[in-house]
Coordinates of C-alpha atoms in Angstrom, one line a residue:
M1 CA 335.6 206.6 117.0
E2 CA 334.2 204.8 120.0
N3 CA 332.1 207.8 121.0
H4 CA 330.7 208.1 117.5
Q5 CA 329.7 204.4 117.6
T6 CA 328.1 204.8 121.0
A7 CA 326.2 207.9 119.8
A8 CA 325.0 206.0 116.7
A9 CA 323.8 203.1 118.8
F10 CA 322.0 205.4 121.2
E11 CA 320.2 207.0 118.3
K12 CA 318.7 203.7 117.3
Q13 CA 317.2 203.1 120.8
L14 CA 314.1 204.4 122.4
R15 CA 313.6 204.6 126.2
V16 CA 310.1 203.6 127.1
D17 CA 308.5 204.3 130.5
I18 CA 305.0 203.0 131.3
V19 CA 303.6 204.4 134.5
S20 CA 300.3 203.7 136.2
A21 CA 298.7 205.8 139.0
E22 CA 300.3 203.5 141.5
R23 CA 303.8 202.7 140.2
S24 CA 306.2 202.4 137.3
I25 CA 305.3 199.2 135.3
F26 CA 308.0 199.2 132.6
S27 CA 311.1 201.1 132.0
G28 CA 313.6 200.0 129.4
I29 CA 315.1 200.3 126.0
A30 CA 313.0 199.4 122.9
K31 CA 313.2 199.4 119.2
M32 CA 309.6 200.5 119.0
V33 CA 306.4 201.1 121.0
V34 CA 302.9 200.8 119.5
V35 CA 300.0 202.6 121.3
A36 CA 296.3 202.9 120.6
G37 CA 295.9 206.6 120.0
E38 CA 292.5 208.4 119.6
E39 CA 293.0 208.6 115.9
G40 CA 294.4 205.1 115.5
E41 CA 297.5 203.1 116.2
L42 CA 300.7 205.0 116.7
G43 CA 304.1 203.4 116.1
I44 CA 306.9 205.3 117.8
L45 CA 310.5 204.7 116.7
P46 CA 313.7 206.3 117.9
G47 CA 314.1 209.8 116.6
H48 CA 310.3 210.4 116.5
S49 CA 309.2 214.0 116.6
Q50 CA 307.9 215.4 119.8
L51 CA 304.3 214.6 120.5
L52 CA 301.8 214.8 123.4
T53 CA 298.5 213.0 122.8
R54 CA 295.7 211.2 124.6
I55 CA 295.6 207.4 124.2
K56 CA 292.5 205.3 124.4
P57 CA 291.9 202.1 126.3
G58 CA 293.7 199.3 124.6
E59 CA 297.0 197.6 123.9
V60 CA 300.5 198.9 124.3
R61 CA 303.2 196.8 122.6
V62 CA 306.8 197.2 123.4
V63 CA 309.3 195.7 120.9
K64 CA 312.4 195.4 123.2
A65 CA 315.9 196.3 122.0
E66 CA 317.3 192.9 123.0
G67 CA 314.5 191.1 121.3
G68 CA 311.0 190.0 122.2
E69 CA 307.8 191.9 122.9
E70 CA 305.8 192.8 125.9
M71 CA 302.1 193.7 125.8
Y72 CA 300.2 195.8 128.3
Y73 CA 296.6 196.9 128.7
V74 CA 296.2 200.6 129.5
S75 CA 292.9 202.2 130.5
G76 CA 293.6 205.3 128.5
G77 CA 295.9 208.2 129.5
F78 CA 298.6 210.2 127.8
L79 CA 301.6 209.5 125.6
E80 CA 304.5 212.0 125.6
V81 CA 307.2 211.5 123.0
Q82 CA 310.6 213.1 122.8
P83 CA 313.0 211.9 120.0
Y84 CA 314.5 209.1 122.2
L85 CA 311.9 208.8 125.0
A86 CA 308.3 207.6 125.0
S87 CA 306.4 208.0 128.3
I88 CA 303.0 206.5 128.8
L89 CA 300.9 207.7 131.8
A90 CA 297.7 205.8 132.6
D91 CA 295.4 205.3 135.5
T92 CA 295.5 201.5 135.1
V93 CA 298.1 199.4 133.4
I94 CA 298.0 195.5 133.4
R95 CA 300.8 193.4 132.0
G96 CA 299.5 191.2 129.2
T97 CA 300.6 188.1 131.1
D98 CA 298.6 189.2 134.2
I99 CA 295.3 189.6 132.4
D100 CA 292.6 187.3 133.8
E101 CA 290.9 186.1 130.7
E102 CA 288.0 184.5 132.6
R103 CA 287.3 187.7 134.5
A104 CA 287.5 189.7 131.2
L105 CA 285.0 187.3 129.6
E106 CA 282.6 187.8 132.6
A107 CA 283.0 191.6 132.4
K108 CA 282.2 191.4 128.6
S109 CA 279.1 189.3 129.2
H110 CA 277.9 191.5 132.0
A111 CA 278.4 194.7 129.9
E112 CA 276.6 193.1 126.9
K113 CA 273.7 192.2 129.1
V114 CA 273.4 195.7 130.5
L115 CA 273.6 197.2 127.0
S116 CA 270.8 195.0 125.7
E117 CA 268.5 196.0 128.7
K118 CA 269.1 199.7 129.1
S119 CA 268.3 202.8 127.1
K120 CA 271.2 204.7 125.5
K121 CA 270.2 207.6 127.7
D122 CA 270.7 205.6 130.9
K123 CA 273.9 206.2 132.9
E124 CA 274.4 202.5 133.3
Y125 CA 274.5 202.2 129.5
A126 CA 277.5 204.5 129.3
A127 CA 279.3 202.6 132.1
A128 CA 278.6 199.3 130.4
L129 CA 279.9 200.6 127.1
I130 CA 283.2 201.6 128.8
E131 CA 283.3 198.2 130.6
L132 CA 282.7 196.4 127.3
T133 CA 285.5 198.3 125.6
R134 CA 288.0 197.5 128.4
A135 CA 287.0 193.8 128.4
I136 CA 287.4 193.5 124.6
A137 CA 290.8 195.1 124.7
Q138 CA 292.0 192.8 127.5
L139 CA 290.7 189.7 125.7
K140 CA 292.4 190.8 122.5
I141 CA 295.8 191.0 124.3
A142 CA 295.3 187.7 126.1
R143 CA 294.4 185.9 122.9
K144 CA 297.4 187.4 121.1
L145 CA 299.7 186.1 123.9
H146 CA 298.1 182.7 123.7
D147 CA 298.6 182.6 119.9
Q148 CA 302.3 183.6 120.4
A149 CA 302.8 180.9 123.0
K150 CA 301.5 178.2 120.6
K151 CA 304.1 179.2 117.9

């Protein structure tokens, strides 16, 4: 009976690993993980079918098994899903609590300035567009965390 209960409990859990190019950022048990996929947001629950997909720069939200949430910014990368394992591999991962909102605002302003001055054919335009996307994603996470802290 105890083994059956243990197996049933395991089936309701999802192991999540978030790894940057430098190190492992998060490894733990979650109820769910939400990732910004190329086709939209992906919500991964325990028992999800196998999947390998690219993810775009944006928010990763981990709903932890013991309660609470953690948010991360990822620069893009890959998501691999097995029924009870979700692995996120990204070049850059920043914990939501470590996002420097002032720096992200400066990056956003700089990118907007470059976009207003350059032609769409200019290499700097493409780089500024990427910088703007990253800054907006980081600001979105920082603001969500501020709103949660107020509640």
